PDB file of C-alpha atoms in Angstrom:
ATOM      1  CA  UNK A1364     -46.782 -57.122 -24.558  1.00  0.00           C
ATOM      2  CA  UNK A1365     -47.725 -56.630 -28.406  1.00  0.00           C
ATOM      3  CA  UNK A1366     -49.312 -59.328 -30.164  1.00  0.00           C
ATOM      4  CA  UNK A1367     -49.415 -57.629 -33.964  1.00  0.00           C
ATOM      5  CA  UNK A1368     -52.369 -57.639 -35.164  1.00  0.00           C
ATOM      6  CA  UNK A1369     -56.237 -58.936 -34.797  1.00  0.00           C
ATOM      7  CA  UNK A1370     -58.397 -60.314 -37.467  1.00  0.00           C
ATOM      8  CA  UNK A1371     -62.211 -59.688 -36.606  1.00  0.00           C
ATOM      9  CA  UNK A1372     -65.371 -61.281 -37.321  1.00  0.00           C
ATOM     10  CA  UNK A1373     -67.398 -58.096 -40.128  1.00  0.00           C
ATOM     11  CA  UNK A1374     -71.032 -59.275 -39.356  1.00  0.00           C
ATOM     12  CA  UNK A1375     -73.379 -57.806 -42.594  1.00  0.00           C
ATOM     13  CA  UNK A1376     -76.524 -56.178 -40.430  1.00  0.00           C
ATOM     14  CA  UNK A1377     -78.080 -56.224 -44.285  1.00  0.00           C
ATOM     15  CA  UNK A1378     -77.253 -59.664 -44.565  1.00  0.00           C
ATOM     16  CA  UNK A1379     -80.169 -62.310 -46.014  1.00  0.00           C
ATOM     17  CA  UNK A1380     -78.648 -65.032 -44.406  1.00  0.00           C
ATOM     18  CA  UNK A1381     -79.384 -64.356 -40.838  1.00  0.00           C
ATOM     19  CA  UNK A1382     -77.900 -68.193 -39.401  1.00  0.00           C
ATOM     20  CA  UNK A1383     -75.176 -67.254 -40.329  1.00  0.00           C
ATOM     21  CA  UNK A1384     -74.792 -63.592 -39.223  1.00  0.00           C
ATOM     22  CA  UNK A1385     -76.110 -64.698 -35.888  1.00  0.00           C
ATOM     23  CA  UNK A1386     -73.349 -67.782 -35.443  1.00  0.00           C
ATOM     24  CA  UNK A1387     -70.376 -64.900 -36.701  1.00  0.00           C
ATOM     25  CA  UNK A1388     -71.711 -62.417 -33.849  1.00  0.00           C
ATOM     26  CA  UNK A1389     -72.132 -64.903 -31.287  1.00  0.00           C
ATOM     27  CA  UNK A1390     -68.254 -66.671 -31.844  1.00  0.00           C
ATOM     28  CA  UNK A1391     -67.423 -63.247 -31.668  1.00  0.00           C
ATOM     29  CA  UNK A1392     -69.088 -62.543 -28.085  1.00  0.00           C
ATOM     30  CA  UNK A1393     -67.017 -65.411 -26.650  1.00  0.00           C
ATOM     31  CA  UNK A1394     -63.995 -65.553 -28.478  1.00  0.00           C
ATOM     32  CA  UNK A1395     -62.867 -61.845 -28.467  1.00  0.00           C
ATOM     33  CA  UNK A1396     -66.188 -59.385 -27.285  1.00  0.00           C
ATOM     34  CA  UNK A1397     -65.086 -57.098 -30.229  1.00  0.00           C
ATOM     35  CA  UNK A1398     -66.276 -57.515 -34.085  1.00  0.00           C
ATOM     36  CA  UNK A1399     -67.155 -54.734 -36.683  1.00  0.00           C
ATOM     37  CA  UNK A1400     -70.422 -54.393 -38.825  1.00  0.00           C
ATOM     38  CA  UNK A1401     -71.550 -52.873 -41.675  1.00  0.00           C
ATOM     39  CA  UNK A1402     -74.302 -52.349 -43.449  1.00  0.00           C
ATOM     40  CA  UNK A1403     -75.099 -50.184 -40.500  1.00  0.00           C
ATOM     41  CA  UNK A1404     -77.356 -47.490 -41.337  1.00  0.00           C
ATOM     42  CA  UNK A1405     -75.141 -44.535 -40.626  1.00  0.00           C
ATOM     43  CA  UNK A1406     -74.316 -42.348 -43.325  1.00  0.00           C
ATOM     44  CA  UNK A1407     -70.679 -41.371 -44.258  1.00  0.00           C
ATOM     45  CA  UNK A1408     -72.038 -37.580 -44.591  1.00  0.00           C
ATOM     46  CA  UNK A1409     -73.989 -37.950 -41.499  1.00  0.00           C
ATOM     47  CA  UNK A1410     -70.279 -39.360 -40.059  1.00  0.00           C
ATOM     48  CA  UNK A1411     -68.085 -36.471 -41.936  1.00  0.00           C
ATOM     49  CA  UNK A1412     -70.238 -33.983 -40.358  1.00  0.00           C
ATOM     50  CA  UNK A1413     -70.178 -35.411 -36.559  1.00  0.00           C
ATOM     51  CA  UNK A1414     -66.077 -35.524 -37.009  1.00  0.00           C
ATOM     52  CA  UNK A1415     -66.007 -32.602 -38.578  1.00  0.00           C
ATOM     53  CA  UNK A1416     -68.206 -30.922 -35.295  1.00  0.00           C
ATOM     54  CA  UNK A1417     -65.936 -32.622 -32.629  1.00  0.00           C
ATOM     55  CA  UNK A1418     -62.746 -31.234 -34.633  1.00  0.00           C
ATOM     56  CA  UNK A1419     -64.100 -27.758 -34.340  1.00  0.00           C
ATOM     57  CA  UNK A1420     -65.000 -27.917 -31.018  1.00  0.00           C
ATOM     58  CA  UNK A1421     -61.206 -29.984 -29.944  1.00  0.00           C
ATOM     59  CA  UNK A1422     -59.141 -27.252 -31.630  1.00  0.00           C
ATOM     60  CA  UNK A1423     -61.221 -24.570 -29.522  1.00  0.00           C
ATOM     61  CA  UNK A1424     -58.766 -22.861 -26.518  1.00  0.00           C
ATOM     62  CA  UNK A1425     -58.778 -24.827 -23.595  1.00  0.00           C
ATOM     63  CA  UNK A1426     -60.477 -22.160 -21.406  1.00  0.00           C
ATOM     64  CA  UNK A1427     -63.375 -21.367 -24.099  1.00  0.00           C
ATOM     65  CA  UNK A1428     -64.042 -25.399 -23.902  1.00  0.00           C
ATOM     66  CA  UNK A1429     -63.518 -25.379 -20.243  1.00  0.00           C
ATOM     67  CA  UNK A1430     -66.725 -23.100 -20.272  1.00  0.00           C
ATOM     68  CA  UNK A1431     -68.720 -26.752 -21.088  1.00  0.00           C
ATOM     69  CA  UNK A1432     -67.020 -28.693 -18.763  1.00  0.00           C
ATOM     70  CA  UNK A1433     -69.168 -32.022 -17.543  1.00  0.00           C
ATOM     71  CA  UNK A1434     -71.698 -31.035 -15.118  1.00  0.00           C
ATOM     72  CA  UNK A1435     -72.973 -33.652 -12.329  1.00  0.00           C
ATOM     73  CA  UNK A1436     -74.618 -35.610 -15.408  1.00  0.00           C
ATOM     74  CA  UNK A1437     -71.895 -36.321 -16.523  1.00  0.00           C
ATOM     75  CA  UNK A1438     -72.221 -34.048 -19.850  1.00  0.00           C
ATOM     76  CA  UNK A1439     -70.271 -31.717 -21.048  1.00  0.00           C
ATOM     77  CA  UNK A1440     -66.663 -31.455 -21.807  1.00  0.00           C
ATOM     78  CA  UNK A1441     -63.326 -33.514 -19.835  1.00  0.00           C
ATOM     79  CA  UNK A1442     -59.877 -32.038 -20.152  1.00  0.00           C
ATOM     80  CA  UNK A1443     -56.538 -34.376 -20.914  1.00  0.00           C
ATOM     81  CA  UNK A1444     -56.204 -36.247 -17.810  1.00  0.00           C
ATOM     82  CA  UNK A1445     -59.671 -35.472 -16.258  1.00  0.00           C
ATOM     83  CA  UNK A1446     -60.088 -39.539 -16.610  1.00  0.00           C
ATOM     84  CA  UNK A1447     -57.733 -42.369 -15.332  1.00  0.00           C
ATOM     85  CA  UNK A1448     -59.585 -45.115 -16.292  1.00  0.00           C
ATOM     86  CA  UNK A1449     -57.082 -47.646 -15.236  1.00  0.00           C
ATOM     87  CA  UNK A1450     -56.647 -46.805 -11.459  1.00  0.00           C
ATOM     88  CA  UNK A1451     -53.645 -48.631 -11.062  1.00  0.00           C
ATOM     89  CA  UNK A1452     -51.917 -46.533 -14.192  1.00  0.00           C
ATOM     90  CA  UNK A1453     -48.532 -44.002 -12.446  1.00  0.00           C
ATOM     91  CA  UNK A1454     -49.757 -41.199 -14.495  1.00  0.00           C
ATOM     92  CA  UNK A1455     -52.218 -38.544 -13.340  1.00  0.00           C
ATOM     93  CA  UNK A1456     -54.779 -39.459 -15.990  1.00  0.00           C
ATOM     94  CA  UNK A1457     -55.393 -40.666 -19.703  1.00  0.00           C
ATOM     95  CA  UNK A1458     -53.890 -38.186 -22.487  1.00  0.00           C
ATOM     96  CA  UNK A1459     -57.489 -37.831 -24.292  1.00  0.00           C
ATOM     97  CA  UNK A1460     -59.956 -35.071 -23.786  1.00  0.00           C
ATOM     98  CA  UNK A1461     -63.767 -36.311 -24.439  1.00  0.00           C
ATOM     99  CA  UNK A1462     -67.527 -34.643 -24.721  1.00  0.00           C
ATOM    100  CA  UNK A1463     -70.014 -36.420 -23.466  1.00  0.00           C
ATOM    101  CA  UNK A1464     -74.017 -35.784 -24.760  1.00  0.00           C
ATOM    102  CA  UNK A1465     -76.779 -38.006 -23.401  1.00  0.00           C
ATOM    103  CA  UNK A1466     -80.186 -38.583 -25.655  1.00  0.00           C
ATOM    104  CA  UNK A1467     -81.644 -35.609 -27.684  1.00  0.00           C
ATOM    105  CA  UNK A1468     -84.802 -34.074 -27.671  1.00  0.00           C
ATOM    106  CA  UNK A1469     -86.655 -32.590 -30.287  1.00  0.00           C
ATOM    107  CA  UNK A1470     -88.078 -29.699 -28.553  1.00  0.00           C
ATOM    108  CA  UNK A1471     -85.817 -27.112 -25.778  1.00  0.00           C
ATOM    109  CA  UNK A1472     -86.033 -29.062 -22.596  1.00  0.00           C
ATOM    110  CA  UNK A1473     -85.625 -26.803 -19.266  1.00  0.00           C
ATOM    111  CA  UNK A1474     -83.890 -29.831 -17.309  1.00  0.00           C
ATOM    112  CA  UNK A1475     -81.970 -30.912 -20.231  1.00  0.00           C
ATOM    113  CA  UNK A1476     -78.652 -32.052 -18.814  1.00  0.00           C
ATOM    114  CA  UNK A1477     -76.521 -31.636 -22.044  1.00  0.00           C
ATOM    115  CA  UNK A1478     -74.374 -28.392 -22.636  1.00  0.00           C
ATOM    116  CA  UNK A1479     -74.243 -27.222 -25.612  1.00  0.00           C
ATOM    117  CA  UNK A1480     -71.398 -24.738 -27.508  1.00  0.00           C
ATOM    118  CA  UNK A1481     -72.325 -21.542 -28.517  1.00  0.00           C
ATOM    119  CA  UNK A1482     -75.422 -22.122 -31.616  1.00  0.00           C
ATOM    120  CA  UNK A1483     -74.209 -18.774 -33.339  1.00  0.00           C
ATOM    121  CA  UNK A1484     -70.813 -20.501 -33.273  1.00  0.00           C
ATOM    122  CA  UNK A1485     -71.778 -24.098 -33.648  1.00  0.00           C
ATOM    123  CA  UNK A1486     -74.963 -23.755 -35.756  1.00  0.00           C
ATOM    124  CA  UNK A1487     -74.932 -27.521 -37.045  1.00  0.00           C
ATOM    125  CA  UNK A1488     -73.300 -28.921 -33.884  1.00  0.00           C
ATOM    126  CA  UNK A1489     -77.257 -30.026 -32.324  1.00  0.00           C
ATOM    127  CA  UNK A1490     -78.720 -31.760 -34.339  1.00  0.00           C
ATOM    128  CA  UNK A1491     -75.984 -33.233 -36.186  1.00  0.00           C
ATOM    129  CA  UNK A1492     -75.488 -34.862 -32.362  1.00  0.00           C
ATOM    130  CA  UNK A1493     -79.147 -35.649 -32.951  1.00  0.00           C
ATOM    131  CA  UNK A1494     -79.477 -37.163 -36.114  1.00  0.00           C
ATOM    132  CA  UNK A1495     -76.157 -39.574 -34.707  1.00  0.00           C
ATOM    133  CA  UNK A1496     -78.138 -40.388 -31.731  1.00  0.00           C
ATOM    134  CA  UNK A1497     -81.222 -41.800 -33.826  1.00  0.00           C
ATOM    135  CA  UNK A1498     -78.824 -43.480 -36.341  1.00  0.00           C
ATOM    136  CA  UNK A1499     -76.444 -45.483 -33.640  1.00  0.00           C
ATOM    137  CA  UNK A1500     -79.489 -46.160 -31.440  1.00  0.00           C
ATOM    138  CA  UNK A1501     -81.205 -47.470 -34.320  1.00  0.00           C
ATOM    139  CA  UNK A1502     -77.950 -50.126 -35.017  1.00  0.00           C
ATOM    140  CA  UNK A1503     -77.655 -51.111 -31.850  1.00  0.00           C
ATOM    141  CA  UNK A1504     -81.330 -52.551 -31.777  1.00  0.00           C
ATOM    142  CA  UNK A1505     -80.526 -54.324 -35.594  1.00  0.00           C
ATOM    143  CA  UNK A1506     -76.792 -55.449 -33.390  1.00  0.00           C
ATOM    144  CA  UNK A1507     -78.902 -56.686 -30.216  1.00  0.00           C
ATOM    145  CA  UNK A1508     -81.495 -58.480 -32.479  1.00  0.00           C
ATOM    146  CA  UNK A1509     -78.923 -60.797 -33.682  1.00  0.00           C
ATOM    147  CA  UNK A1510     -77.278 -61.089 -30.116  1.00  0.00           C
ATOM    148  CA  UNK A1511     -80.559 -61.849 -28.356  1.00  0.00           C
ATOM    149  CA  UNK A1512     -81.134 -64.371 -31.107  1.00  0.00           C
ATOM    150  CA  UNK A1513     -77.540 -65.789 -30.727  1.00  0.00           C
ATOM    151  CA  UNK A1514     -78.500 -66.289 -26.963  1.00  0.00           C
ATOM    152  CA  UNK A1515     -81.389 -68.354 -28.196  1.00  0.00           C
ATOM    153  CA  UNK A1516     -83.741 -65.847 -26.941  1.00  0.00           C
ATOM    154  CA  UNK A1517     -86.419 -63.748 -29.046  1.00  0.00           C
ATOM    155  CA  UNK A1518     -84.865 -61.219 -31.651  1.00  0.00           C
ATOM    156  CA  UNK A1519     -86.880 -58.605 -29.703  1.00  0.00           C
ATOM    157  CA  UNK A1520     -85.950 -59.649 -26.285  1.00  0.00           C
ATOM    158  CA  UNK A1521     -83.794 -57.081 -25.247  1.00  0.00           C
ATOM    159  CA  UNK A1522     -86.568 -54.324 -26.428  1.00  0.00           C
ATOM    160  CA  UNK A1523     -89.246 -56.411 -24.746  1.00  0.00           C
ATOM    161  CA  UNK A1524     -87.521 -56.090 -20.824  1.00  0.00           C
ATOM    162  CA  UNK A1525     -86.926 -52.537 -21.574  1.00  0.00           C
ATOM    163  CA  UNK A1526     -82.786 -53.035 -21.866  1.00  0.00           C
ATOM    164  CA  UNK A1527     -82.687 -50.337 -24.819  1.00  0.00           C
ATOM    165  CA  UNK A1528     -83.782 -46.674 -23.538  1.00  0.00           C
ATOM    166  CA  UNK A1529     -82.913 -44.064 -25.866  1.00  0.00           C
ATOM    167  CA  UNK A1530     -82.452 -41.360 -22.967  1.00  0.00           C
ATOM    168  CA  UNK A1531     -79.397 -43.579 -21.246  1.00  0.00           C
ATOM    169  CA  UNK A1532     -77.154 -43.574 -24.211  1.00  0.00           C
ATOM    170  CA  UNK A1533     -74.743 -41.319 -24.629  1.00  0.00           C
ATOM    171  CA  UNK A1534     -72.173 -40.193 -26.937  1.00  0.00           C
ATOM    172  CA  UNK A1535     -68.810 -39.614 -26.255  1.00  0.00           C
ATOM    173  CA  UNK A1536     -66.977 -37.391 -29.324  1.00  0.00           C
ATOM    174  CA  UNK A1537     -62.902 -38.309 -28.334  1.00  0.00           C
ATOM    175  CA  UNK A1538     -59.586 -36.806 -28.613  1.00  0.00           C
ATOM    176  CA  UNK A1539     -56.183 -38.042 -28.190  1.00  0.00           C
ATOM    177  CA  UNK A1540     -53.056 -36.075 -28.965  1.00  0.00           C
ATOM    178  CA  UNK A1541     -50.550 -36.715 -31.434  1.00  0.00           C
ATOM    179  CA  UNK A1542     -47.786 -35.394 -29.758  1.00  0.00           C
ATOM    180  CA  UNK A1543     -47.085 -35.456 -25.935  1.00  0.00           C
ATOM    181  CA  UNK A1544     -44.906 -34.416 -23.354  1.00  0.00           C
ATOM    182  CA  UNK A1545     -41.587 -36.292 -22.753  1.00  0.00           C
ATOM    183  CA  UNK A1546     -43.062 -36.941 -18.900  1.00  0.00           C
ATOM    184  CA  UNK A1547     -46.110 -39.206 -20.988  1.00  0.00           C
ATOM    185  CA  UNK A1548     -43.876 -41.155 -22.447  1.00  0.00           C
ATOM    186  CA  UNK A1549     -45.863 -44.668 -22.485  1.00  0.00           C
ATOM    187  CA  UNK A1550     -48.893 -42.823 -20.744  1.00  0.00           C
ATOM    188  CA  UNK A1551     -51.667 -44.156 -22.745  1.00  0.00           C
ATOM    189  CA  UNK A1552     -55.055 -42.152 -24.922  1.00  0.00           C
ATOM    190  CA  UNK A1553     -56.988 -44.648 -23.048  1.00  0.00           C
ATOM    191  CA  UNK A1554     -55.632 -46.446 -20.544  1.00  0.00           C
ATOM    192  CA  UNK A1555     -56.684 -50.611 -20.307  1.00  0.00           C
ATOM    193  CA  UNK A1556     -60.469 -50.837 -19.129  1.00  0.00           C
ATOM    194  CA  UNK A1557     -63.614 -52.485 -19.751  1.00  0.00           C
ATOM    195  CA  UNK A1558     -67.294 -50.808 -20.855  1.00  0.00           C
ATOM    196  CA  UNK A1559     -70.318 -50.955 -17.979  1.00  0.00           C
ATOM    197  CA  UNK A1560     -72.664 -50.952 -19.790  1.00  0.00           C
ATOM    198  CA  UNK A1561     -74.125 -53.906 -23.555  1.00  0.00           C
ATOM    199  CA  UNK A1562     -72.784 -52.719 -25.999  1.00  0.00           C
ATOM    200  CA  UNK A1563     -70.911 -49.686 -27.509  1.00  0.00           C
ATOM    201  CA  UNK A1564     -70.661 -48.642 -31.060  1.00  0.00           C
ATOM    202  CA  UNK A1565     -67.264 -47.101 -32.031  1.00  0.00           C
ATOM    203  CA  UNK A1566     -66.937 -45.015 -34.939  1.00  0.00           C
ATOM    204  CA  UNK A1567     -63.306 -44.270 -35.734  1.00  0.00           C
ATOM    205  CA  UNK A1568     -61.012 -41.440 -38.272  1.00  0.00           C
ATOM    206  CA  UNK A1569     -58.758 -44.540 -39.328  1.00  0.00           C
ATOM    207  CA  UNK A1570     -56.602 -43.465 -37.430  1.00  0.00           C
ATOM    208  CA  UNK A1571     -54.714 -46.705 -35.294  1.00  0.00           C
ATOM    209  CA  UNK A1572     -54.438 -47.253 -31.417  1.00  0.00           C
ATOM    210  CA  UNK A1573     -56.953 -49.249 -30.364  1.00  0.00           C
ATOM    211  CA  UNK A1574     -55.951 -52.519 -28.779  1.00  0.00           C
ATOM    212  CA  UNK A1575     -57.915 -55.178 -26.991  1.00  0.00           C
ATOM    213  CA  UNK A1576     -56.475 -57.440 -24.578  1.00  0.00           C
ATOM    214  CA  UNK A1577     -58.462 -60.824 -25.119  1.00  0.00           C
ATOM    215  CA  UNK A1578     -56.843 -62.848 -21.455  1.00  0.00           C
ATOM    216  CA  UNK A1579     -57.657 -60.426 -19.405  1.00  0.00           C
ATOM    217  CA  UNK A1580     -56.559 -62.468 -16.128  1.00  0.00           C
ATOM    218  CA  UNK A1581     -53.178 -63.514 -18.138  1.00  0.00           C
ATOM    219  CA  UNK A1582     -49.839 -62.174 -17.024  1.00  0.00           C
ATOM    220  CA  UNK A1583     -48.235 -60.674 -18.564  1.00  0.00           C
ATOM    221  CA  UNK A1584     -51.055 -59.013 -21.120  1.00  0.00           C
ATOM    222  CA  UNK A1585     -51.006 -60.284 -24.444  1.00  0.00           C
ATOM    223  CA  UNK A1586     -52.215 -57.131 -26.696  1.00  0.00           C
ATOM    224  CA  UNK A1587     -53.492 -56.837 -29.533  1.00  0.00           C
ATOM    225  CA  UNK A1588     -53.882 -53.998 -32.652  1.00  0.00           C
ATOM    226  CA  UNK A1589     -56.897 -53.386 -34.163  1.00  0.00           C
ATOM    227  CA  UNK A1590     -57.267 -52.575 -37.164  1.00  0.00           C
ATOM    228  CA  UNK A1591     -59.772 -49.910 -38.873  1.00  0.00           C
ATOM    229  CA  UNK A1592     -61.689 -51.293 -41.649  1.00  0.00           C
ATOM    230  CA  UNK A1593     -63.585 -48.872 -44.079  1.00  0.00           C
ATOM    231  CA  UNK A1594     -67.518 -48.417 -43.674  1.00  0.00           C
ATOM    232  CA  UNK A1595     -67.190 -50.488 -40.922  1.00  0.00           C
ATOM    233  CA  UNK A1596     -68.757 -49.546 -37.008  1.00  0.00           C
ATOM    234  CA  UNK A1597     -66.662 -51.456 -34.323  1.00  0.00           C
ATOM    235  CA  UNK A1598     -68.971 -53.376 -31.483  1.00  0.00           C
ATOM    236  CA  UNK A1599     -67.380 -54.215 -28.375  1.00  0.00           C
ATOM    237  CA  UNK A1600     -69.622 -56.193 -25.196  1.00  0.00           C
ATOM    238  CA  UNK A1601     -69.990 -54.567 -22.059  1.00  0.00           C
ATOM    239  CA  UNK A1602     -69.971 -55.689 -18.035  1.00  0.00           C
ATOM    240  CA  UNK A1603     -73.374 -56.015 -18.372  1.00  0.00           C
ATOM    241  CA  UNK A1604     -73.510 -58.082 -21.471  1.00  0.00           C
ATOM    242  CA  UNK A1605     -70.504 -60.045 -19.805  1.00  0.00           C
ATOM    243  CA  UNK A1606     -72.778 -60.491 -16.329  1.00  0.00           C
ATOM    244  CA  UNK A1607     -76.149 -61.787 -17.540  1.00  0.00           C
ATOM    245  CA  UNK A1608     -74.483 -64.095 -20.046  1.00  0.00           C
ATOM    246  CA  UNK A1609     -72.381 -65.924 -17.013  1.00  0.00           C
ATOM    247  CA  UNK A1610     -69.726 -64.598 -18.477  1.00  0.00           C
ATOM    248  CA  UNK A1611     -70.396 -66.900 -21.708  1.00  0.00           C
ATOM    249  CA  UNK A1612     -69.662 -63.231 -23.234  1.00  0.00           C
ATOM    250  CA  UNK A1613     -66.379 -61.021 -22.818  1.00  0.00           C
ATOM    251  CA  UNK A1614     -66.691 -57.928 -22.620  1.00  0.00           C
ATOM    252  CA  UNK A1615     -62.740 -57.485 -23.390  1.00  0.00           C
ATOM    253  CA  UNK A1616     -60.061 -54.787 -21.640  1.00  0.00           C
ATOM    254  CA  UNK A1617     -59.203 -52.195 -24.508  1.00  0.00           C
ATOM    255  CA  UNK A1618     -57.358 -49.593 -24.477  1.00  0.00           C
ATOM    256  CA  UNK A1619     -56.047 -46.466 -26.714  1.00  0.00           C
ATOM    257  CA  UNK A1620     -52.154 -46.403 -27.047  1.00  0.00           C
ATOM    258  CA  UNK A1621     -50.679 -43.203 -28.728  1.00  0.00           C
ATOM    259  CA  UNK A1622     -49.340 -43.387 -32.001  1.00  0.00           C
ATOM    260  CA  UNK A1623     -47.758 -40.050 -32.700  1.00  0.00           C
ATOM    261  CA  UNK A1624     -50.655 -38.840 -34.916  1.00  0.00           C
ATOM    262  CA  UNK A1625     -54.377 -37.126 -33.475  1.00  0.00           C
ATOM    263  CA  UNK A1626     -56.856 -39.492 -33.250  1.00  0.00           C
ATOM    264  CA  UNK A1627     -61.043 -38.769 -33.436  1.00  0.00           C
ATOM    265  CA  UNK A1628     -62.951 -40.972 -32.238  1.00  0.00           C
ATOM    266  CA  UNK A1629     -66.894 -41.347 -31.351  1.00  0.00           C
ATOM    267  CA  UNK A1630     -68.213 -44.044 -28.906  1.00  0.00           C
ATOM    268  CA  UNK A1631     -71.613 -44.378 -27.962  1.00  0.00           C
ATOM    269  CA  UNK A1632     -72.994 -47.009 -24.980  1.00  0.00           C
ATOM    270  CA  UNK A1633     -76.027 -48.447 -24.540  1.00  0.00           C
ATOM    271  CA  UNK A1634     -76.735 -49.024 -20.671  1.00  0.00           C
TER     272      UNK A1634
END
């Protein structure tokens, strides 16, 4: 059941009014598990480069992308239908294709689990992913500081206990098709799920499709659209943080519906 568009809180990470920012984060985490952040420190130019690299890769023929198929370390490419986030779905798998990237080191490591497109064709790919990983990690730490304060903890609580480890953060480049086969009518770009980590940061190209269900146990479920807000990242709470807060904060079901237009997004999951 569709419930229209949802107005989520917008949290300014550079606000001089720390109390208001902390209160807004707590309200969002309790009521919806989703919010926007502005002044996150990720430059527009970096986001443009990130989406350009993603688009160039996903435009490759499937057989070339499959040369980098996701490995046992969960790094690399997954084709359409390879993942089904909602096991109750009647379809073979979700419509999206994705590419998983872990922490990017300053020097090449002999046992690096990451997989990289050929440098001669993607000369800026690795550097772009490294810069984005660093910028998103910095933004994530600032958000987790606000979350800690909203729980009446020290601002650096999560950092001090080692909960923020850059080696565990995973970038997911995501591409959703514009046109779908008739046999896929009713299928989802990403079927209903919650994220397993602490928080997820999501950047999108502005194409709609993201929906959330604030009452996961309600039947029928009410799904609300999350609109795009220029200059923001979307943040959502994961299962781990819901568990740590004894379900005070909410890890909310979400999905991506097909809207008849290609959609690109990039998420980074803090585990």
